[in-house]
Every structure is written in C-alpha cells, then in structure tokens.
Amino acid sequence: MDTSRYKQLQQEFDTLKDERARIDVLIEMALEIRNFDIEQAMDISDDIIERSELVGYRLGKGRGLNLKGWCYWQQGEYDEGVDTLQDALKISRDINNKPLEARILNNLGYIYRDRGDLADALNHFEEALKINEKLGDEVAQSVNLSSIAYLHYDLNDYENALEFALRCLPIFEKAKDVHRLNSLYHILGNIYFKQEQSQEALRYFEENLNLSEPETVLHAMAISGLGKVYYKMNDFENARKYLTEALKQSEELSNVEVQIISHYYIGRMMMDEGNYRQSLQHMNAAFELADEYMRKHDVMSVHEGLSLLYDKMGDIPKAFYHLKAYEQMKEDIFKQTTFNKLRNLQTRQQVELAQKEKEVAERTAYLKQQFMANMSHEIRTPMNAIVGMTRLLLSKEPKQDQLRYLNAIQQSADNLLVIINDILDLSKIEAGKIIIEHTDFSLREVMHSIRDVLMLRAEEKHIDLRVSIDAAIAQRLVGDPTRINQVLINLAGNAIKFTEKGYVEVNAQLQKKENNKDWIQFDIIDTGIGIAPDYVGKIFESFTQAGTDIARKFGGTGLGLTISKQLVELMNGQIKVKSELGKGTTFSVLIPLEESAVQVEEEKSDVVNEKVLQLLNDTKVLLVEDNEFNRMVAEDTLKELLPGITIDIAVNGEEAVSRVQDTRYDFVLMDIQMPVMDGVTATRTIRTTLAPPARDTKIIAMTANVLQEDVKQYFAVGMNAYVSKPFQTDELLLKMAAVMENNVQDILQGTSANQNTIVAEPIMPSLPDKVTDMQFLMQFTNNNEEKMKKYIGMFLENGPRLLTNIQQGLANKDYPAVKIAAHSMKPQLSYMGVKEDVSHIFLIEQTAGESAHFERLPTLVANLHRVCEQAFNELKNVY
C-alpha cells in the first residue's frame, strides 16, 4: 500500500540528481512504508546500504542498517537484527552521530526485550536515554522512557509502567508525533488491561485503532488489543471478531507478536467455551511461534495457558509439566530481573531528579533574566530623570554653590551607571550573550588610552602610573580592543584604588610568537595593600572583595575581577594573581592575538548637520511616558533645542493607541513598561489593528530595558528605532531624524541623482563664547593653583595627541581606535569643564562602537576638532 506521502517522496526521488540527497529521500520512503509493507521496507533499506557504499556516504549506510535491523526485529529475526544493528552502531560511533547512535541503541533494546533479556534491554534503553538527555532532545528521551515503561510492564510493575508512559504522553501530543502516540496508546492499553481497568484499556486501544492506518502493524496490534479486552469483559462475540481479524492481518504482515497474542487469546476464549481441541490448536500455534523466536515472556504465558487447558482436559501429567515449566521460567526471569527492577526504580528517580533539576535551572535562568531586565529598567528610569534634569540645570548657568552640587550629582550618577553596567555585563556573560569581536586595532593606542584615563586618578593619590609596551609586539593586531581595554582598566583601576603610596605599572610583553599569532602578557603591578592568602584563591568569585572592611572603605560591587576573568577566558586567555599582604599585588593576563595589516576603506558621507534641527523643528510628536519626571526631561530637552516642535502626552499604551488613531504624528516616543498597556503591546496594536496612515506612524522606543533580547522584541513588533535611558540628547535627535525619512543622508546633504554633485560642508552649530569652565577643576583641586596648572598642562599635552588619534582613526576607518581615543579624552574634557552637549565626545565614543552609525562620525569629529582648538587656546591663556 503506497500512501500519498510515499508517492510524493517517490516523485521527489525521481527529480533529484545528487545521490546523497536521493539516499536521504529513500530513507524517508522506508520509514513511511515500513508500517505497511515490511518486505518492501527491507528491500529499500538494502538499496540504501548499497547506494551509500558506492558514494562513501557513511551516515546513509548507518541509517540503512538501522532500518534493516528494525525490520528484522519486526519479523522476529532477532539474531540477524542484532548483527545488523551492531554494524550500524559501529558506524554511528565512527562518525560521532549521537542521535543515530541513540536510535540504534533503542532498537537493540527492543530486540533484547522481546527475547526476554531484560538486563540487556535496560542497559541499551538507559544508554540511549543518557545520550538524548545530553542532546536535550525531549521527544527522543520520551521514546526511551516509553521503552523503559514496557520493562516495568514485563516485571508486573504496572504502577511505575503507567507513571513512565503518562509522563511521555504530553511530550508526544505536543510534538504531534502520531506514530509514537500510537505506540504509547498501545502501551497504556496493555497496562490498564493488566490492571483489569477494562474501560480505560478499551479507550486507549480504540484511540490506537483510530490513529493507525489500515493494514499496518500498529493497526493489527490495536485490533488484537481490543480483542483481548473484550475477552476479559466476557464479550466473546466482539473478542472473536477482533482477534480473528488481528490474526489474519498479522500473518499478512509477518508480525510474530500479534500472531502469538491472537492465537493465545482465541485459545483462552475457546477453552472457556469448552472447545478444548480447537483451543489446543491455537495454544500450540502460539507456543511454537514464541519458542521459535525465543520470546521468553510469551513462552512463559503460553505454558500457563496450556497448564490450565490440560487441567480442564483431565491430562494431569501434561498440566503439571506446563505448570512446572511456567513456574521455572517465571522464577528465572524474575531472578534475572530483580536487580534490574531495582535499577529501573533508580533510573526513574534519577530521571525525575534530572528533570526537576532541569526545570529548576530553566526557571532560575528565566527569573534571573527577568530580574536583570526589571532591575535595569527600575534603575535606569529614575536615572534618566536625574541625568536629564542635571544636564538641563547645568545649561542654565547655575550659581557657584549650585554648580558644585550639580557636578556632584552628575558624578554620582555616572558612578551608579558603572555599577549597573558591571551587573549587566556579568549577566550577559553568564547567559552566553557576550560576543568577542575580531577587529584590527593598535595595542599601543589601547595602552595609551589606559594611561590617559587613569592618570588623573593616580596623580590625585600622589602615586606613579607607569605604562609600557614591548617594542617586539606587532603594530596592529586582531582581537577585541574594547574588551581588552575593559579588562586592563578594571585591573589597573583596582590597583590605583588599593594603593596609597608607591606606583602602579601596566606592562605589555610579547611572551611567545607562533606563526602569525602573538601571545601578549599584561602585568598589572602595584605596591598597594595586597591580598590576604585566604582571599587570593577566591578573589575572582562574584561579589567577593578582600573582607568587608575593604568593601566599606573602597566601595564597589566586587564584580570587576569576576567580569575580567570571564572576559579573558572568552578571549581564550588566562588570568592569575600573586600577592603579599602589605607589599602589593600582580595580576597577569595572557591573551593570544593575531597579527594583521591595516585595511583602508572608502570614507562615508556626513549625516548630522544643522539641517537635522531644521528637519525636526516643525514636527508633531507623541511622547508616551508614565513617569512624570521623565516626561519633564524629554519635553524640556526637545523644546529647548526644537522650539517649533509640538509635543502631545500619553501616560500609557492604551491612550497612545487612541491618540495615534485620532491624530497624525510624525513619530511616537514610546516608553516600554507602563500601566494599563505596555509599549510593546501598544506598538503591536498600532501595527496590526489601525488603518493606514496611523498604522505606519514611526515609533521610537525610549526605554530603560536595553538587554539584547528586549531590543530584538522592539524591532520584531514593528518599532523603527530605540533610545536607551538615560538618553543622550544627540543620540535622540539622530534617531528621530533617521526615522523621519528613509534616506536621511540625501535630504540632509541635498544630494541629487547625480553622484558627482559636490556637497557643501555641513553647517556646524555655533560654539559658546567659552567652551571651558574652570569651576569644576577649582572644586576638584580645592582651588590649589599648582594642581590646576598641572592638570591643565597634562590636558594640553595629551589632548592634541588624542584628537590626532581620533582623526587618524576616522581617516583609516579604524573605529576601535576612534572609540579608545574618545574614551580617553572624555574624562579630560570633563575635568576642563567642556560639556558633552558642546563636545559630543560621549556620542563619538558610542557611535564608534556601532557599525550601523559610523556615517555620523565625520561631522561629530569635525565638531570636536573645533571645540578642542578653542579649548586649547583658552587654556593656554590660563596656563
């Protein structure tokens, strides 16, 4: 019987040219036909094996042998089945194909079970189960567990058999695996039959019958199951009908198991009716088949039936013979399987424990992820208000004492954001979501950056900061400069924190060179307080510092070293520590990096200029935000920069949907976590339920939820962009401009279809009369003129070099170098009182790390050049 699926596969086979693809289709054909025509499935499996050998397709041969072994099992040819499956098993292990190995082991278990070798059956089922547990294949695990359920059934342990079978039921139902559901219904029917729960048994055998195709083994098994249940219910009319049909089908299908069942229960029914001679014929037929195919359990059951029959016939010697044979076989089988039964119980407990542990681990991971997302949101939301309002107040020329407080607020907010980022970094690492980049960079620029960032902190503590790099290290390397910088800043920053006098050294040396790979060792050496021996061994553990007194004195999360260690290991490196209490500490980091030549790319066009403000000035915006302070920050910031902008307010997603439906907006600034309806749901509702043009309204997420999976969700529901809180003003304006038009670049620069059109230089916003402000430096140095001159001198020395590094990095499209130099310049500009809304140095640093926004850099860097030139001139006069 050829099914429609089989015919479809046949057509696909005829059209394919690649022999391996044809073999794969043949395998599917054999799987489809084996339940209808075992002989044809056997022929196809031989064809698969032969074709696979000719083209050297070992996986195909392994699967063909597995199919052939399964067919031998169905035909009761157990020795041939074992030999064939052992050949398949060797191939699966040679090619290291674990799913195939597990399937073969399970098939071997079927044969050993039918032979009554329950110990070997259990061993193979357990081995298959272990493989599938490692693979995380829930359906395959359930196949193994249903096989183990049958072993419990064989041991008359019906309670555990039922528990295992019911555990598999929802898995197969969820997977919509009809074939395995069919087999499971048969197991359940048999278990309930043995428990004398006839109605339940009948229900599952009927389900079995409804799911199975006519003229298949499963169909014949379902009919035999119904027949024996009706026999148990003394409904001999239905019993005879079903058992006779099952016998006929099983003989046509050459299925030994159903033939034995049918003969046995027809014989029992005829014995009950007093038709002993015909009963004996069926009992003997069942016995001969069971004995020929070495089905020990069936032989044992037929011995019991023959003992009862001969007793009724008055042949006491034969009745006694079969009774003794039954008792002996029962004892042998149960003696052999007593230990197996205990192991079965142990296996069940282990599976339950593993399942519970998996569920707990998955739940814990989910809760942790939710906690991190919620914590990020809950902290960043008020931080958005704090940073935004501080920025607004700083721009309003505060008084001297007010400036002092505002700067303190800004510093505290920055410190808190560092802690938040530490915790989020750790969460991302543990979730496997940190991706190590492989980009071309200069290690010398990284080392200079470390010196520039940390010099002021070292000077403030009156300790020397020494940075050196081995001349033998290649000029340019391939790796992740951002993560290397993060690790070294972390370690060197800690060294300065815990050193009261003396020095801190950061040295990079070439330890060894293999072909094109350099093994760089970074040593961070300090003369600080050192680490007690009790803490050295656990210094890299999360939330660990060298004692609570240290934590109280120096602060911090205790996560820096944990993050550093895990980042180093993600870069295939090693980190270790040596320390002596009171004398200092040395951290050594060894990282392999490849040498690389610099790739020069074509420059990209400018994007951001004065026309962005003109583009946005007359727009109509819907601000969706439930937090009053955040509404105030966003509204005041936008109106200050865009006096012509119109801003409507909605306090939840439901109100936002209503307003978008009634009013035409250029775009919506959408918060995410809100009462009544959240921002994601609101966006989905707008995109799916409103009519154009409302449904096409541009939507920008303004959110404190900035984890990667959150951002993916925003774009998935139809948002056009996102801005993280606390937001940077320039980033918000850039995102708003980007979503206004599909091709902002052409609009802003006035380019025409002629690509050779010369574009005028972008119009730069005017700078304030004075870009520097000595108020912060005066406060920082307590009006110490000598210190002020020293810091100004350092800036005048380092600033031009860092500006040159930024410009050269941009010219060479060396964006990691731009990011590192900008990161180094950022605190120095801050100390000189140059505001972010003037320099955009933070925006340059962030933009250089986002490949999607590299086109913004030329204008940003050009503006930075103007600001720095003016700052240098102003400070030279002070200096």
PDB file of C-alpha atoms in Angstrom, residues 88 163 294 377 380 475 492 519 593 648 694 746 765 812 859:
ATOM      1  CA  ALA A  88      25.032   0.324  12.328  1.00  0.00           C
ATOM      2  CA  GLU A 163       3.883   6.587  35.506  1.00  0.00           C
ATOM      3  CA  MET A 294      12.785 -17.077  21.592  1.00  0.00           C
ATOM      4  CA  HIS A 377      14.540  49.308  33.941  1.00  0.00           C
ATOM      5  CA  ARG A 380      17.599  53.479  34.581  1.00  0.00           C
ATOM      6  CA  GLN A 475      51.968  47.406  15.361  1.00  0.00           C
ATOM      7  CA  ALA A 492      44.670  48.940  36.788  1.00  0.00           C
ATOM      8  CA  TRP A 519      50.877  35.711  22.925  1.00  0.00           C
ATOM      9  CA  LEU A 593      46.179  37.822  19.353  1.00  0.00           C
ATOM     10  CA  ASP A 648       1.405  65.641  22.943  1.00  0.00           C
ATOM     11  CA  ALA A 694      -1.997  55.607  11.503  1.00  0.00           C
ATOM     12  CA  ASP A 746      20.191  62.628   0.708  1.00  0.00           C
ATOM     13  CA  PRO A 765      26.218  74.843  15.190  1.00  0.00           C
ATOM     14  CA  ASN A 812      41.710  54.870   8.294  1.00  0.00           C
ATOM     15  CA  THR A 859      30.608  65.556  11.412  1.00  0.00           C
TER      16      THR A 859
END
